[in-house]
Each structure stands twice: as structure tokens, then as C-alpha cells.
mmCIF file of N, CA and C in Angstrom:
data_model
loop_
_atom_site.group_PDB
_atom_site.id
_atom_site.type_symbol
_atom_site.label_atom_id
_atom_site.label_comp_id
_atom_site.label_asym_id
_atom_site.label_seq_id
_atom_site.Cartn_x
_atom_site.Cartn_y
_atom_site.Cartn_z
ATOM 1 N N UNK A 1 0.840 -1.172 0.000
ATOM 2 C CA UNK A 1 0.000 0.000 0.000
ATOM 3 C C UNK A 1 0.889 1.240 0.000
ATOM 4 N N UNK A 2 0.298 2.366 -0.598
ATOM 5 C CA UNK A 2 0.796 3.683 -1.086
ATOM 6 C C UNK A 2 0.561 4.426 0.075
ATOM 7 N N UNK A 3 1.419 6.024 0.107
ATOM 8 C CA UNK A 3 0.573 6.914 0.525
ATOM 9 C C UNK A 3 0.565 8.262 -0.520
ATOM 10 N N UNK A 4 -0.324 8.947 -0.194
ATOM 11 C CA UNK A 4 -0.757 9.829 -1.314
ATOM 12 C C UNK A 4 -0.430 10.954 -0.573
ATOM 13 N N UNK A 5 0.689 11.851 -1.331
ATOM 14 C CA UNK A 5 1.001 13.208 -0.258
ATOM 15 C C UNK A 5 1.228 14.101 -1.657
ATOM 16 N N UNK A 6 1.232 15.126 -0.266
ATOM 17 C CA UNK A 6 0.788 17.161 -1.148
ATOM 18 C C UNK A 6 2.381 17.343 -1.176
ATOM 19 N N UNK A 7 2.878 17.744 -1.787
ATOM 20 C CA UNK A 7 4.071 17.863 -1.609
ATOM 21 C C UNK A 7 4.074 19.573 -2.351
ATOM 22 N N UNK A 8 4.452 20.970 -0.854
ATOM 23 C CA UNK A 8 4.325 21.935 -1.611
ATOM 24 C C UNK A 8 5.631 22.527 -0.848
ATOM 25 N N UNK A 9 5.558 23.997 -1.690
ATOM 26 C CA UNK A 9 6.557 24.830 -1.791
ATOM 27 C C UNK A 9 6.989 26.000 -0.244
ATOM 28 N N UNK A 10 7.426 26.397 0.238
ATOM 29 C CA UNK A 10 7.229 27.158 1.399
ATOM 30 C C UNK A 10 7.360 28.502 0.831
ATOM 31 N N UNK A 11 7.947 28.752 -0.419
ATOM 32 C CA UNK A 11 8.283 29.786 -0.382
ATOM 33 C C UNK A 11 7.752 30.232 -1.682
ATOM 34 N N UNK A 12 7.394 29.458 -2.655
ATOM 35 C CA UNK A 12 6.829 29.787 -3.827
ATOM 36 C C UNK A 12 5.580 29.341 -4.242
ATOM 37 N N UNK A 13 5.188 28.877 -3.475
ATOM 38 C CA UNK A 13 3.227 28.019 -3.312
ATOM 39 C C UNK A 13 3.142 26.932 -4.417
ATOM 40 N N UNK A 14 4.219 26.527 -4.913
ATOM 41 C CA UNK A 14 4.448 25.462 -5.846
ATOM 42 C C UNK A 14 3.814 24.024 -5.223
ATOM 43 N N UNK A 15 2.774 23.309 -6.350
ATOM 44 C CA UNK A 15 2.245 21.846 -5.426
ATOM 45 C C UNK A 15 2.181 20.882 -6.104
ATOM 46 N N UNK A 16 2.319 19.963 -5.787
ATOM 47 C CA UNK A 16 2.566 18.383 -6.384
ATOM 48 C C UNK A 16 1.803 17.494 -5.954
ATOM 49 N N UNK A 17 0.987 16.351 -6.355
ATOM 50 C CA UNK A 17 0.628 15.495 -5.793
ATOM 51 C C UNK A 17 1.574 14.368 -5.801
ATOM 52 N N UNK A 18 1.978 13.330 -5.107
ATOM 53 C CA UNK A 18 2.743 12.322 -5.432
ATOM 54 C C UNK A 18 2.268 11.104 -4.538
ATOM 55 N N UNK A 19 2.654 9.955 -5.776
ATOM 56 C CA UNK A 19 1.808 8.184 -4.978
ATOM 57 C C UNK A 19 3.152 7.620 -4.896
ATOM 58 N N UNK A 20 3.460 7.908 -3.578
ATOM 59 C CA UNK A 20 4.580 7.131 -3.277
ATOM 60 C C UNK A 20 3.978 5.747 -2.513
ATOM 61 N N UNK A 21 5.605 4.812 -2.375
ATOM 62 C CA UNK A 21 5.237 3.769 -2.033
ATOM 63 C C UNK A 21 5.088 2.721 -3.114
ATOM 64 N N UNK A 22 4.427 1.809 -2.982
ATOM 65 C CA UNK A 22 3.781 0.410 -4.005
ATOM 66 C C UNK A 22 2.619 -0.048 -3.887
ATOM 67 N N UNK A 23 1.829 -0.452 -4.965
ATOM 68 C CA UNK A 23 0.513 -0.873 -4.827
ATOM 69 C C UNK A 23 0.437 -2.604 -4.525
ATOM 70 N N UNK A 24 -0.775 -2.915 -4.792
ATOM 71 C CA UNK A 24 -0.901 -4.505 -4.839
ATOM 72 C C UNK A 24 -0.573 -5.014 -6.300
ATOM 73 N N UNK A 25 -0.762 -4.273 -7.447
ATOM 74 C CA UNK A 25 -0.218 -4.776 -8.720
ATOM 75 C C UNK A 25 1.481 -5.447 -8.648
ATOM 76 N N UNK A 26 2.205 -4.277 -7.996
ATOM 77 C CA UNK A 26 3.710 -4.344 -7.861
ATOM 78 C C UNK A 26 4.492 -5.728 -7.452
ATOM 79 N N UNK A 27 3.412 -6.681 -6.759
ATOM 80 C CA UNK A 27 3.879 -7.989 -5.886
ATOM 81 C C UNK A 27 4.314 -8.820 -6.874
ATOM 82 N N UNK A 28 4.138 -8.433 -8.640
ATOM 83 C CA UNK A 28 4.301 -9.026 -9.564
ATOM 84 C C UNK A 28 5.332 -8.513 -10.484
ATOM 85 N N UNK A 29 6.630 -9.342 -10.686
ATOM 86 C CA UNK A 29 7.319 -8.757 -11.023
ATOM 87 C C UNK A 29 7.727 -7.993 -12.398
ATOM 88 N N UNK A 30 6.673 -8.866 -13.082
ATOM 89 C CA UNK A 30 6.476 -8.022 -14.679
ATOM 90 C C UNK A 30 5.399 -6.599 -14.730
ATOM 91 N N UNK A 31 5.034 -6.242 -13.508
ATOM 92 C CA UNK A 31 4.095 -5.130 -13.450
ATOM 93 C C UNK A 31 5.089 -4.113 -12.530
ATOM 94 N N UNK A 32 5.931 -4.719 -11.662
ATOM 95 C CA UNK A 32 7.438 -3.863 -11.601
ATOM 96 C C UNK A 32 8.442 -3.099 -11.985
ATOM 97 N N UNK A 33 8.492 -4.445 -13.414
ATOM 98 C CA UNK A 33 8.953 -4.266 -14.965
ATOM 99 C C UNK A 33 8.673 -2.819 -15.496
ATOM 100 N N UNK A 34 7.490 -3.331 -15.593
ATOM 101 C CA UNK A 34 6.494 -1.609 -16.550
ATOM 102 C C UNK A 34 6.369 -0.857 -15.902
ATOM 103 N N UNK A 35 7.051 -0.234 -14.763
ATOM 104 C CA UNK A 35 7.017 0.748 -14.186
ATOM 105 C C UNK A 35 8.631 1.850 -14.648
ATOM 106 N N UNK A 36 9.374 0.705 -15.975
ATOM 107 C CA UNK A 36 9.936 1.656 -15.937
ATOM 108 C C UNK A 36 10.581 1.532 -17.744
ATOM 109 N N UNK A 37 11.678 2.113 -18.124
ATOM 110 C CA UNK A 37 11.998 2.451 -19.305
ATOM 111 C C UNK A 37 11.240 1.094 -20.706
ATOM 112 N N UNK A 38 10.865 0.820 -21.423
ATOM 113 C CA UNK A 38 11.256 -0.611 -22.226
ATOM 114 C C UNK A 38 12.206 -0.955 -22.661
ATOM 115 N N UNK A 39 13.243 -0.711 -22.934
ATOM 116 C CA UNK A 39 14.688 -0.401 -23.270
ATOM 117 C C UNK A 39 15.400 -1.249 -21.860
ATOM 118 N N UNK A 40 14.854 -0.581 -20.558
ATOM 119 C CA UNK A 40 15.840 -1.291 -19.785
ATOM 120 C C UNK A 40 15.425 -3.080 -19.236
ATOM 121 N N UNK A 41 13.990 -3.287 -19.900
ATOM 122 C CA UNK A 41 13.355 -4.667 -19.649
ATOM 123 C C UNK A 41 14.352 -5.718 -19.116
ATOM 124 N N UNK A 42 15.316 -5.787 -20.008
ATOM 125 C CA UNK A 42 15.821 -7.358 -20.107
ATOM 126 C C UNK A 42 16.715 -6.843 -19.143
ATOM 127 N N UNK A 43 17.751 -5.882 -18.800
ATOM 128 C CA UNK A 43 18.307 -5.832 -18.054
ATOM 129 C C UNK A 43 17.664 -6.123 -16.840
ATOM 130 N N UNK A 44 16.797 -5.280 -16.592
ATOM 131 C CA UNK A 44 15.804 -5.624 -14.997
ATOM 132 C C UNK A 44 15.490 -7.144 -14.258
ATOM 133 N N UNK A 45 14.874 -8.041 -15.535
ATOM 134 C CA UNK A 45 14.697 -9.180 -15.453
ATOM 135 C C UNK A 45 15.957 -9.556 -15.097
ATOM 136 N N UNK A 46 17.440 -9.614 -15.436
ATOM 137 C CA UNK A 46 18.190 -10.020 -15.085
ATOM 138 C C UNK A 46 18.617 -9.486 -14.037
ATOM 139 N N UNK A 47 18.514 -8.671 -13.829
ATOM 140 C CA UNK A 47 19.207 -7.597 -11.866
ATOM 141 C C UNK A 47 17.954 -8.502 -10.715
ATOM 142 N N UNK A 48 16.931 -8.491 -11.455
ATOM 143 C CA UNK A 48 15.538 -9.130 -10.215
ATOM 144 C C UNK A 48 16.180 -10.339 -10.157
ATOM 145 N N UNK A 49 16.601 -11.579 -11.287
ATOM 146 C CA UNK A 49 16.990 -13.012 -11.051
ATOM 147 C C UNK A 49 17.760 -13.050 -10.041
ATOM 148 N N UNK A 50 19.205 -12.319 -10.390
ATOM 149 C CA UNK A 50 20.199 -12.311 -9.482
ATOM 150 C C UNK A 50 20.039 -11.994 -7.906
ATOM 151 N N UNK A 51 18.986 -11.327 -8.092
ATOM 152 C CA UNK A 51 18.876 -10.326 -6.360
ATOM 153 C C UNK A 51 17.317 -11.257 -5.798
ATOM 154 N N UNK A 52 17.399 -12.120 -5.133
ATOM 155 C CA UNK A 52 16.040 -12.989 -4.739
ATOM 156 C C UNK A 52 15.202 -11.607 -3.405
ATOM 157 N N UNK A 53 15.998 -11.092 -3.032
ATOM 158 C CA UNK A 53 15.328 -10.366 -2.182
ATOM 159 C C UNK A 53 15.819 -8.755 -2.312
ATOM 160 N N UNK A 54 14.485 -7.939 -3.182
ATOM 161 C CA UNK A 54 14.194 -6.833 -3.396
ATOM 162 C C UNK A 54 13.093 -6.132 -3.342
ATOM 163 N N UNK A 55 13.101 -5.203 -3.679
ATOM 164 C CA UNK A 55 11.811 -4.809 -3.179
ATOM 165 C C UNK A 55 11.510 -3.312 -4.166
ATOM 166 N N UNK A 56 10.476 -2.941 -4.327
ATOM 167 C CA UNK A 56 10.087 -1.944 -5.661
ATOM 168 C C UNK A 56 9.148 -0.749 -4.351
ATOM 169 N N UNK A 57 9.495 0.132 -5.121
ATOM 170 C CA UNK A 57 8.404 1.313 -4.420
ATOM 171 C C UNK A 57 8.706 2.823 -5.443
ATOM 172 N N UNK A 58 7.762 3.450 -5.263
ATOM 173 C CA UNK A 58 8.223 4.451 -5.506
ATOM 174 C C UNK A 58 8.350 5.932 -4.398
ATOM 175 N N UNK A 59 9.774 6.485 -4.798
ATOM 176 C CA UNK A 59 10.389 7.469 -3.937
ATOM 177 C C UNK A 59 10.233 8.883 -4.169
ATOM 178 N N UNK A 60 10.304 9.668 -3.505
ATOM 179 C CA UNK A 60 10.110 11.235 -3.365
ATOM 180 C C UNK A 60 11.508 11.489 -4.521
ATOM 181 N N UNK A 61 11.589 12.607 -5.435
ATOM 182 C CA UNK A 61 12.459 13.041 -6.104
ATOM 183 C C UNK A 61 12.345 14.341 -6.747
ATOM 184 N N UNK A 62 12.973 15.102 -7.207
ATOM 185 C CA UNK A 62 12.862 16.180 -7.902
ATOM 186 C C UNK A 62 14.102 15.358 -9.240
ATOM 187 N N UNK A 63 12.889 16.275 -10.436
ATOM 188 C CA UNK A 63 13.734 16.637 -11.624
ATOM 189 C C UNK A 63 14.368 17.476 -12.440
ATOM 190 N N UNK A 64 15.565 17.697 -12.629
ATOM 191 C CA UNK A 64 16.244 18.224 -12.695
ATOM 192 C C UNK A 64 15.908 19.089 -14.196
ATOM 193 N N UNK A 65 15.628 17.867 -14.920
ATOM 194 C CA UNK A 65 15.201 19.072 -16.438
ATOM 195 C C UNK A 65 13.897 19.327 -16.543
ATOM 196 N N UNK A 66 12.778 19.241 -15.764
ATOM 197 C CA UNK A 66 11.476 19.730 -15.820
ATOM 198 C C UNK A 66 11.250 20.594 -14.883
ATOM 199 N N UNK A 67 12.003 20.335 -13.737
ATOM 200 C CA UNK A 67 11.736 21.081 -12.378
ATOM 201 C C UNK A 67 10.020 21.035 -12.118
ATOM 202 N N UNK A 68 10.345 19.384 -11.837
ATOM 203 C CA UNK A 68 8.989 18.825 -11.063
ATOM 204 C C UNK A 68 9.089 18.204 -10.023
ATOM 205 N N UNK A 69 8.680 18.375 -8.997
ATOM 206 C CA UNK A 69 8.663 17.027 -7.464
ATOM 207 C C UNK A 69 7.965 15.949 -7.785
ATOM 208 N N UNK A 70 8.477 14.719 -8.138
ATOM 209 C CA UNK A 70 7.847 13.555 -8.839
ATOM 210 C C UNK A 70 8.205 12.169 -7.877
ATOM 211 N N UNK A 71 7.239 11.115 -8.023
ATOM 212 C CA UNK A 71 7.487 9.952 -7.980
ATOM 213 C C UNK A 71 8.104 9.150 -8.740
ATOM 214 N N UNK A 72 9.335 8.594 -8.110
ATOM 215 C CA UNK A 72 10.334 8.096 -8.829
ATOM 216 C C UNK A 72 10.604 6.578 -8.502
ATOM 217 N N UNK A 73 10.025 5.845 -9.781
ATOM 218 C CA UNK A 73 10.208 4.207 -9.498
ATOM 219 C C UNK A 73 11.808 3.881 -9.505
ATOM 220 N N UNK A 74 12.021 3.080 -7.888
ATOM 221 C CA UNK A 74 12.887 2.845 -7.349
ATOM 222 C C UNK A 74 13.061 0.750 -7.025
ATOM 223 N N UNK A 75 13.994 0.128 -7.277
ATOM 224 C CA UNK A 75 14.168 -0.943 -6.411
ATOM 225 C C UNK A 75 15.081 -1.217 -5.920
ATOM 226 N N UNK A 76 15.232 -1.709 -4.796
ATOM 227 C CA UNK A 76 15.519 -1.719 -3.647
ATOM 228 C C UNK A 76 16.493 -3.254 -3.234
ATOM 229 N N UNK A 77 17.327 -3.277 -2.664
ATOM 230 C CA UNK A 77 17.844 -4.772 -3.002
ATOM 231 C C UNK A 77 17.448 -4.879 -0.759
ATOM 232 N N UNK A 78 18.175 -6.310 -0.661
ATOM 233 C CA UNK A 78 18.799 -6.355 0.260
ATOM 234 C C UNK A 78 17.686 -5.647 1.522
ATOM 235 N N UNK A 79 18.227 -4.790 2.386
ATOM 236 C CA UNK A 79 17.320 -4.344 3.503
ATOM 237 C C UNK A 79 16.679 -3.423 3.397
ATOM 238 N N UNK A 80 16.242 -3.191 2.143
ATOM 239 C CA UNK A 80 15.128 -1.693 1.457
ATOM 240 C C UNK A 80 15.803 -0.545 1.419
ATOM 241 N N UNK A 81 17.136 -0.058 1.779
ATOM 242 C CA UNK A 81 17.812 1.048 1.623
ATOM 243 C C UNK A 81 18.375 0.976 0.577
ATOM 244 N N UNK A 82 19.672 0.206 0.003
ATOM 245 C CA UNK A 82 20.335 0.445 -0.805
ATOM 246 C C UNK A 82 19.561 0.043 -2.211
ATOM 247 N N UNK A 83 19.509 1.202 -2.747
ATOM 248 C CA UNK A 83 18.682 1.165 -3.863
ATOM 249 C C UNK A 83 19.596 1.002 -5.351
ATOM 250 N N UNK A 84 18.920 -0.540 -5.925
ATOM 251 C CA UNK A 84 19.965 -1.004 -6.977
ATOM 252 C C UNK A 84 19.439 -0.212 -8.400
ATOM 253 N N UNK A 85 18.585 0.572 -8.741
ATOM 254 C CA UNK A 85 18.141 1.084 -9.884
ATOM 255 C C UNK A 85 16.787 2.322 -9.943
ATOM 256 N N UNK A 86 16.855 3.104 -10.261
ATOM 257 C CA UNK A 86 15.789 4.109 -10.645
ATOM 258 C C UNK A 86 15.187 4.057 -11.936
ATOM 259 N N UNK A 87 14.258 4.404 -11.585
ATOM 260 C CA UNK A 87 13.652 4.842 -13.278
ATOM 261 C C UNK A 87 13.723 6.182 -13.579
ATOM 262 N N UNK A 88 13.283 6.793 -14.222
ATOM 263 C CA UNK A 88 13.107 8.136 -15.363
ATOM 264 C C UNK A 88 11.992 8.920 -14.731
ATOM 265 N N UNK A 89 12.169 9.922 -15.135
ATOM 266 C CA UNK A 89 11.206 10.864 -14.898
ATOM 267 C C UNK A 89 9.666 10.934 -15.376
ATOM 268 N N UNK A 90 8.518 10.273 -14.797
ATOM 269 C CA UNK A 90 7.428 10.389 -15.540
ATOM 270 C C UNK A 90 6.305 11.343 -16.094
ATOM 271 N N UNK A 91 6.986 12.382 -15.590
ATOM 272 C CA UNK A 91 6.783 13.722 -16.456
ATOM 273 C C UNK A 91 7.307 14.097 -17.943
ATOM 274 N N UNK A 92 8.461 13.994 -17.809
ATOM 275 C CA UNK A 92 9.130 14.482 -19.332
ATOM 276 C C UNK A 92 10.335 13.288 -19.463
ATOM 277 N N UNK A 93 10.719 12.238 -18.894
ATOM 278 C CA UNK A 93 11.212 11.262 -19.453
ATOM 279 C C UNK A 93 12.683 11.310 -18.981
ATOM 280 N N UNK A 94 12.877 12.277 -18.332
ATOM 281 C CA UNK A 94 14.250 12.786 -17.937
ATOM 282 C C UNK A 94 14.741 11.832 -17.334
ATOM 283 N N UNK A 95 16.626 11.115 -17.297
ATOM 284 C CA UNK A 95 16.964 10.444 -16.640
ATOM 285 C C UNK A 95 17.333 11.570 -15.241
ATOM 286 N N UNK A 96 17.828 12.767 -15.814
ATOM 287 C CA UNK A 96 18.496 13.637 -14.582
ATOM 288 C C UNK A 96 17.501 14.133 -13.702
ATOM 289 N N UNK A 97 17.385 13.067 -12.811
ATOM 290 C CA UNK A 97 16.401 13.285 -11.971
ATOM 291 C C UNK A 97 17.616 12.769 -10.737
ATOM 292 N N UNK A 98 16.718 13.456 -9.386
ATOM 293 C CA UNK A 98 17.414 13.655 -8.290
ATOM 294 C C UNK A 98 16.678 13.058 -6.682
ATOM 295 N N UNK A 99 16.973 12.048 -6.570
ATOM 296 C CA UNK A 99 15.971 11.360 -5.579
ATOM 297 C C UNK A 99 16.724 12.045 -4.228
ATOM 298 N N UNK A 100 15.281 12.436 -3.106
ATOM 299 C CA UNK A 100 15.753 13.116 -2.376
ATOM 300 C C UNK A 100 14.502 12.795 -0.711
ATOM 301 N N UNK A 101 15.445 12.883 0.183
ATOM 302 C CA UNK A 101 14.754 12.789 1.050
ATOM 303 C C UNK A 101 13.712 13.929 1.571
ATOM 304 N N UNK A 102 12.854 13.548 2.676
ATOM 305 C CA UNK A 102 11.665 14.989 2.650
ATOM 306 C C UNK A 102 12.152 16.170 3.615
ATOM 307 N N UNK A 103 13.507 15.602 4.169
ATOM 308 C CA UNK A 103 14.468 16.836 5.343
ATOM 309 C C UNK A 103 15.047 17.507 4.452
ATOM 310 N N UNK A 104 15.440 16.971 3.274
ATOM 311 C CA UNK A 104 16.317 17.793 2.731
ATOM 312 C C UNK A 104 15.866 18.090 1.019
ATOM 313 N N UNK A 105 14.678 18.311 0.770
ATOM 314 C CA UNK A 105 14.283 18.600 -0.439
ATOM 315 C C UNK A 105 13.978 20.255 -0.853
ATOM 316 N N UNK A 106 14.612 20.504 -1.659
ATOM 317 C CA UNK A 106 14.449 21.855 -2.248
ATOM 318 C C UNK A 106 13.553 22.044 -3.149
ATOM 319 N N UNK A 107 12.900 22.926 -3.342
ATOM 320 C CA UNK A 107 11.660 23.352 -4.544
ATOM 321 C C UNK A 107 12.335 23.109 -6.061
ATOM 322 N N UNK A 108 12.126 22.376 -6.577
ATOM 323 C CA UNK A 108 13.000 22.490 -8.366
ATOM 324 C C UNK A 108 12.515 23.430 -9.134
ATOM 325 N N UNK A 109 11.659 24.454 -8.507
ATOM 326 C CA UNK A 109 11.106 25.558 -9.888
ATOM 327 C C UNK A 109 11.788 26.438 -9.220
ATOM 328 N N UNK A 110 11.728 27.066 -8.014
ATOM 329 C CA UNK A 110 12.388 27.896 -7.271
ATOM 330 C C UNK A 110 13.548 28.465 -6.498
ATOM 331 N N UNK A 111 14.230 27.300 -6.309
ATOM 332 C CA UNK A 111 15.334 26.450 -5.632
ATOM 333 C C UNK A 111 15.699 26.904 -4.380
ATOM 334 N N UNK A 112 14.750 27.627 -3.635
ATOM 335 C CA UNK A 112 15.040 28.157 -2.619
ATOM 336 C C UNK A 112 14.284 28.085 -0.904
ATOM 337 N N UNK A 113 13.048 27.276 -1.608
ATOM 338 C CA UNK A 113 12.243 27.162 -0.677
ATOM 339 C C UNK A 113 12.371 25.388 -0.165
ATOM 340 N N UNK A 114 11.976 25.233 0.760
ATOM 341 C CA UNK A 114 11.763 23.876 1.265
ATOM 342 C C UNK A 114 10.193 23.349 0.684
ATOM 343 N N UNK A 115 10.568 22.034 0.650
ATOM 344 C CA UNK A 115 9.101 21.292 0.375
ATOM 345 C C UNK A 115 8.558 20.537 1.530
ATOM 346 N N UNK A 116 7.799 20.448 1.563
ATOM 347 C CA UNK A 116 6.955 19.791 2.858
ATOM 348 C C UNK A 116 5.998 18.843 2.067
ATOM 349 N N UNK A 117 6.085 17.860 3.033
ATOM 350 C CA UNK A 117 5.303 16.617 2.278
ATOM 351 C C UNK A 117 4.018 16.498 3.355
ATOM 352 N N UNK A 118 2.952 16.384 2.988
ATOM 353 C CA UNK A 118 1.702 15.883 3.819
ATOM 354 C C UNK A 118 0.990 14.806 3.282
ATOM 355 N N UNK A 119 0.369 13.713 3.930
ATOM 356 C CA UNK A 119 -0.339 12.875 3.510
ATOM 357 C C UNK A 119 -1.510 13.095 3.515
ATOM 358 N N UNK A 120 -2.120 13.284 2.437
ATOM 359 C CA UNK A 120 -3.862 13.183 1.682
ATOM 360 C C UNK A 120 -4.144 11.952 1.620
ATOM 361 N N UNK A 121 -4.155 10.793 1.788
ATOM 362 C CA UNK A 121 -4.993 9.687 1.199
ATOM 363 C C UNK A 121 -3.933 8.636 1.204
ATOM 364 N N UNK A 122 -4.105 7.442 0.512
ATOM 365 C CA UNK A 122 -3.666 6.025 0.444
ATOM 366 C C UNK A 122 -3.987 5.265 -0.579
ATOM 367 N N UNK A 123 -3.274 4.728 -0.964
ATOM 368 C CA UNK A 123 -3.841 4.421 -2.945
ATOM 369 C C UNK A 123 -3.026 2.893 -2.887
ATOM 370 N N UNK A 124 -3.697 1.830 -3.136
ATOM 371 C CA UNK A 124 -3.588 0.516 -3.130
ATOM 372 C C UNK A 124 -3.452 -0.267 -4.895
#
């Protein structure tokens, strides 16, 4: 299960919705798959074989060439921290995207304000 947060600007009233987290589709690893480039398919399938215990979600991020606060499909190896691969930006496709925690996230349109994340809802 997801959570569904506001993710806004302090200083420039800039707002985002974002579904972080993983749904119930995700428990499947070809619906994991399509969460990210087609190009990187076969590689993935082969990083998931090798790694029996991982884990998929998606993470808080800003992008760097859209200057959007986005959800960024992430997996996860090992004890859910060290994260073995990202996906792209699902706004404009951008790889230069910048995964970032919610203490230390800066506004990407503004670059000066802090973002604050709140939870609205829960999306399964």
C-alpha cells in the first residue's frame, strides 16, 4: 500500500501530488517491470533473477530538467535502503532526476524554498 502526499513549496506556493510507495499490482514482477523504461526490460529481469530479495516502491524526487517534485520508481535490493536502480522521470522522461529525502528537499522551480510533504490519502 501507497501513501498519497501534497508535496508543496514554502516559499513559492508550488504543489505536487505524489503516490509514493507500491501498490498490490507491484507484488508481480512483470508489473514492476512496466514501471519503468522498455529499453531497460531485459536488463531488470536479469538484476531481479540475481537479487532474490528486493523490493520496488516508488520514492520522493525532484527533476532536474522539468523542475517537477515527482514519484520516482525505485528498487531496492537487500534491507530496502540500498537502492539497486531508478527509473526516469514520468513527467518528461528525464533520466536527470534527483531522488531526495523529505528533510532535505528543495523546490526544483524555485530552488530556494523547502518542500513539505503531507499525507492526503492512500492508494492501493
Amino acid at each position: 500500500m501507497g501513501d498519497i502526499l501534497k508535496a508543496e513549496c514554502s516559499k513559492c506556493e508550488s504543489e505536487w501530488e505524489l503516490m509514493l510507495g507500491a501498490g498490490l499490482s507491484h507484488g508481480r514482477t512483470e508489473n514492476v517491470i512496466k514501471e519503468f523504461p522498455l529499453e531497460e526490460a531485459s536488463k531488470l529481469k536479469k538484476l531481479l533473477e540475481h537479487h532474490e530479495d528486493w523490493s520496488f516502491s516508488f520514492k520522493e524526487a525532484v527533476c532536474e530538467a522539468c523542475h517537477n517534485c515527482i514519484a520516482l520508481p525505485a528498487i531496492s535490493g537487500g534491507n530496502g535502503e540500498e537502492v539497486l536502480i531508478y527509473g526516469i522521470c514520468p513527467v518528461c522522461q528525464s533520466k536527470d532526476v534527483k531522488p531526495a529525502g523529505a528533510e532535505d528537499m528543495r523546490c526544483p522551480r524555485c530552488g530556494s524554498g523547502r518542500i513539505s510533504l503531507h499525507i492526503t490519502g492512500h492508494w492501493d
